[in-house]
């Protein structure tokens, strides 16, 4: 952090704080809300079961597949109601965090 960076004033619970922006902060990727039509792996793991197929209607909260990580079974649920457009994961496949698993219409 250098002294030539402009100060930023933050107010949290009626308390003012002054801080300086770092180069890492300035070059960060901006947050954007996730697309509810795309279901991605929230952790790396192995696909243990797939319960849906393309063309199938699903309800919000319905179990789509099981992702196993460190011997724990994680149910991946539908983030909204819709129709399954594509399934991009197979049983036994190792997937990294962020990998697209299911696409909804």
PDB file of C-alpha atoms in Angstrom:
ATOM      1  CA  UNK A   1       0.000   0.000   0.000  1.00  0.00           C
ATOM      2  CA  UNK A   2       1.386   3.375  -0.935  1.00  0.00           C
ATOM      3  CA  UNK A   3       0.636   6.811   0.435  1.00  0.00           C
ATOM      4  CA  UNK A   4      -0.314   8.192  -2.989  1.00  0.00           C
ATOM      5  CA  UNK A   5      -3.481   6.054  -3.210  1.00  0.00           C
ATOM      6  CA  UNK A   6      -6.615   8.084  -2.521  1.00  0.00           C
ATOM      7  CA  UNK A   7      -8.292   7.452   0.822  1.00  0.00           C
ATOM      8  CA  UNK A   8     -11.693   5.800   0.895  1.00  0.00           C
ATOM      9  CA  UNK A   9     -14.133   6.671   3.643  1.00  0.00           C
ATOM     10  CA  UNK A  10     -16.395   3.880   4.891  1.00  0.00           C
ATOM     11  CA  UNK A  11     -19.185   4.216   7.421  1.00  0.00           C
ATOM     12  CA  UNK A  12     -20.177   1.040   9.255  1.00  0.00           C
ATOM     13  CA  UNK A  13     -22.739   1.184  12.060  1.00  0.00           C
ATOM     14  CA  UNK A  14     -22.285   4.949  12.468  1.00  0.00           C
ATOM     15  CA  UNK A  15     -18.498   4.613  12.757  1.00  0.00           C
ATOM     16  CA  UNK A  16     -16.360   6.209  10.035  1.00  0.00           C
ATOM     17  CA  UNK A  17     -13.239   4.428   8.803  1.00  0.00           C
ATOM     18  CA  UNK A  18     -10.611   5.646   6.367  1.00  0.00           C
ATOM     19  CA  UNK A  19      -8.683   3.195   4.237  1.00  0.00           C
ATOM     20  CA  UNK A  20      -6.682   3.182   1.035  1.00  0.00           C
ATOM     21  CA  UNK A  21      -7.333   1.132  -2.074  1.00  0.00           C
ATOM     22  CA  UNK A  22      -4.634  -1.328  -3.097  1.00  0.00           C
ATOM     23  CA  UNK A  23      -3.722  -2.284  -6.686  1.00  0.00           C
ATOM     24  CA  UNK A  24      -5.243  -5.718  -6.070  1.00  0.00           C
ATOM     25  CA  UNK A  25      -8.519  -4.070  -5.034  1.00  0.00           C
ATOM     26  CA  UNK A  26      -8.553  -1.861  -8.123  1.00  0.00           C
ATOM     27  CA  UNK A  27      -7.964  -4.804 -10.477  1.00  0.00           C
ATOM     28  CA  UNK A  28     -10.392  -7.246  -8.830  1.00  0.00           C
ATOM     29  CA  UNK A  29     -13.156  -8.913 -10.780  1.00  0.00           C
ATOM     30  CA  UNK A  30     -16.453  -7.269  -9.964  1.00  0.00           C
ATOM     31  CA  UNK A  31     -19.113  -9.427  -8.327  1.00  0.00           C
ATOM     32  CA  UNK A  32     -22.131 -10.230 -10.429  1.00  0.00           C
ATOM     33  CA  UNK A  33     -25.126 -12.281  -9.357  1.00  0.00           C
ATOM     34  CA  UNK A  34     -25.028 -15.902 -10.530  1.00  0.00           C
ATOM     35  CA  UNK A  35     -27.236 -16.952 -13.432  1.00  0.00           C
ATOM     36  CA  UNK A  36     -29.995 -19.141 -11.904  1.00  0.00           C
ATOM     37  CA  UNK A  37     -30.196 -21.133 -15.158  1.00  0.00           C
ATOM     38  CA  UNK A  38     -26.642 -22.442 -14.738  1.00  0.00           C
ATOM     39  CA  UNK A  39     -25.870 -24.977 -12.011  1.00  0.00           C
ATOM     40  CA  UNK A  40     -22.144 -25.220 -11.294  1.00  0.00           C
ATOM     41  CA  UNK A  41     -20.082 -27.279  -8.844  1.00  0.00           C
ATOM     42  CA  UNK A  42     -19.677 -25.287  -5.631  1.00  0.00           C
ATOM     43  CA  UNK A  43     -16.735 -27.486  -4.569  1.00  0.00           C
ATOM     44  CA  UNK A  44     -14.437 -29.896  -6.407  1.00  0.00           C
ATOM     45  CA  UNK A  45     -15.530 -33.515  -6.206  1.00  0.00           C
ATOM     46  CA  UNK A  46     -16.824 -36.635  -7.900  1.00  0.00           C
ATOM     47  CA  UNK A  47     -20.307 -36.969  -9.382  1.00  0.00           C
ATOM     48  CA  UNK A  48     -21.949 -39.912  -7.587  1.00  0.00           C
ATOM     49  CA  UNK A  49     -25.501 -39.731  -8.992  1.00  0.00           C
ATOM     50  CA  UNK A  50     -27.449 -37.758 -11.593  1.00  0.00           C
ATOM     51  CA  UNK A  51     -31.228 -37.630 -11.093  1.00  0.00           C
ATOM     52  CA  UNK A  52     -32.329 -35.557 -14.102  1.00  0.00           C
ATOM     53  CA  UNK A  53     -32.165 -35.740 -17.890  1.00  0.00           C
ATOM     54  CA  UNK A  54     -32.626 -33.179 -20.681  1.00  0.00           C
ATOM     55  CA  UNK A  55     -36.252 -32.197 -21.191  1.00  0.00           C
ATOM     56  CA  UNK A  56     -37.249 -33.060 -17.626  1.00  0.00           C
ATOM     57  CA  UNK A  57     -39.197 -30.441 -15.647  1.00  0.00           C
ATOM     58  CA  UNK A  58     -37.797 -29.684 -12.187  1.00  0.00           C
ATOM     59  CA  UNK A  59     -39.115 -27.737  -9.216  1.00  0.00           C
ATOM     60  CA  UNK A  60     -37.164 -25.288  -7.047  1.00  0.00           C
ATOM     61  CA  UNK A  61     -35.135 -27.236  -4.485  1.00  0.00           C
ATOM     62  CA  UNK A  62     -35.416 -30.565  -6.290  1.00  0.00           C
ATOM     63  CA  UNK A  63     -32.324 -32.787  -6.119  1.00  0.00           C
ATOM     64  CA  UNK A  64     -30.439 -32.703  -9.424  1.00  0.00           C
ATOM     65  CA  UNK A  65     -27.312 -34.695  -8.603  1.00  0.00           C
ATOM     66  CA  UNK A  66     -24.961 -35.787  -5.838  1.00  0.00           C
ATOM     67  CA  UNK A  67     -21.428 -34.386  -5.646  1.00  0.00           C
ATOM     68  CA  UNK A  68     -19.044 -36.199  -3.300  1.00  0.00           C
ATOM     69  CA  UNK A  69     -16.158 -34.295  -1.737  1.00  0.00           C
ATOM     70  CA  UNK A  70     -13.922 -35.693   1.011  1.00  0.00           C
ATOM     71  CA  UNK A  71     -16.327 -38.629   1.511  1.00  0.00           C
ATOM     72  CA  UNK A  72     -19.279 -36.288   2.092  1.00  0.00           C
ATOM     73  CA  UNK A  73     -22.331 -36.532  -0.161  1.00  0.00           C
ATOM     74  CA  UNK A  74     -23.565 -33.083  -1.237  1.00  0.00           C
ATOM     75  CA  UNK A  75     -26.973 -32.795  -2.877  1.00  0.00           C
ATOM     76  CA  UNK A  76     -26.992 -30.215  -5.657  1.00  0.00           C
ATOM     77  CA  UNK A  77     -30.470 -28.693  -5.784  1.00  0.00           C
ATOM     78  CA  UNK A  78     -32.365 -26.795  -8.465  1.00  0.00           C
ATOM     79  CA  UNK A  79     -31.983 -23.037  -7.861  1.00  0.00           C
ATOM     80  CA  UNK A  80     -35.328 -22.428  -9.605  1.00  0.00           C
ATOM     81  CA  UNK A  81     -38.122 -24.236 -11.390  1.00  0.00           C
ATOM     82  CA  UNK A  82     -37.545 -24.975 -15.056  1.00  0.00           C
ATOM     83  CA  UNK A  83     -36.782 -27.557 -17.682  1.00  0.00           C
ATOM     84  CA  UNK A  84     -33.378 -29.246 -17.908  1.00  0.00           C
ATOM     85  CA  UNK A  85     -31.710 -28.037 -21.100  1.00  0.00           C
ATOM     86  CA  UNK A  86     -28.500 -30.064 -20.740  1.00  0.00           C
ATOM     87  CA  UNK A  87     -26.668 -32.293 -18.281  1.00  0.00           C
ATOM     88  CA  UNK A  88     -22.901 -31.839 -18.508  1.00  0.00           C
ATOM     89  CA  UNK A  89     -21.777 -34.284 -15.851  1.00  0.00           C
ATOM     90  CA  UNK A  90     -21.537 -38.058 -15.727  1.00  0.00           C
ATOM     91  CA  UNK A  91     -21.482 -40.453 -12.798  1.00  0.00           C
ATOM     92  CA  UNK A  92     -17.886 -41.087 -11.688  1.00  0.00           C
ATOM     93  CA  UNK A  93     -16.550 -37.895 -13.273  1.00  0.00           C
ATOM     94  CA  UNK A  94     -14.193 -35.679 -11.241  1.00  0.00           C
ATOM     95  CA  UNK A  95     -15.232 -32.018 -11.564  1.00  0.00           C
ATOM     96  CA  UNK A  96     -13.414 -28.854 -10.448  1.00  0.00           C
ATOM     97  CA  UNK A  97     -15.049 -26.019  -8.517  1.00  0.00           C
ATOM     98  CA  UNK A  98     -17.077 -23.778 -10.823  1.00  0.00           C
ATOM     99  CA  UNK A  99     -17.590 -26.392 -13.556  1.00  0.00           C
ATOM    100  CA  UNK A 100     -20.981 -26.166 -15.263  1.00  0.00           C
ATOM    101  CA  UNK A 101     -22.991 -29.281 -14.398  1.00  0.00           C
ATOM    102  CA  UNK A 102     -26.574 -28.604 -15.472  1.00  0.00           C
ATOM    103  CA  UNK A 103     -28.208 -25.939 -17.614  1.00  0.00           C
ATOM    104  CA  UNK A 104     -31.894 -25.043 -17.152  1.00  0.00           C
ATOM    105  CA  UNK A 105     -34.217 -23.304 -19.605  1.00  0.00           C
TER     106      UNK A 105
END
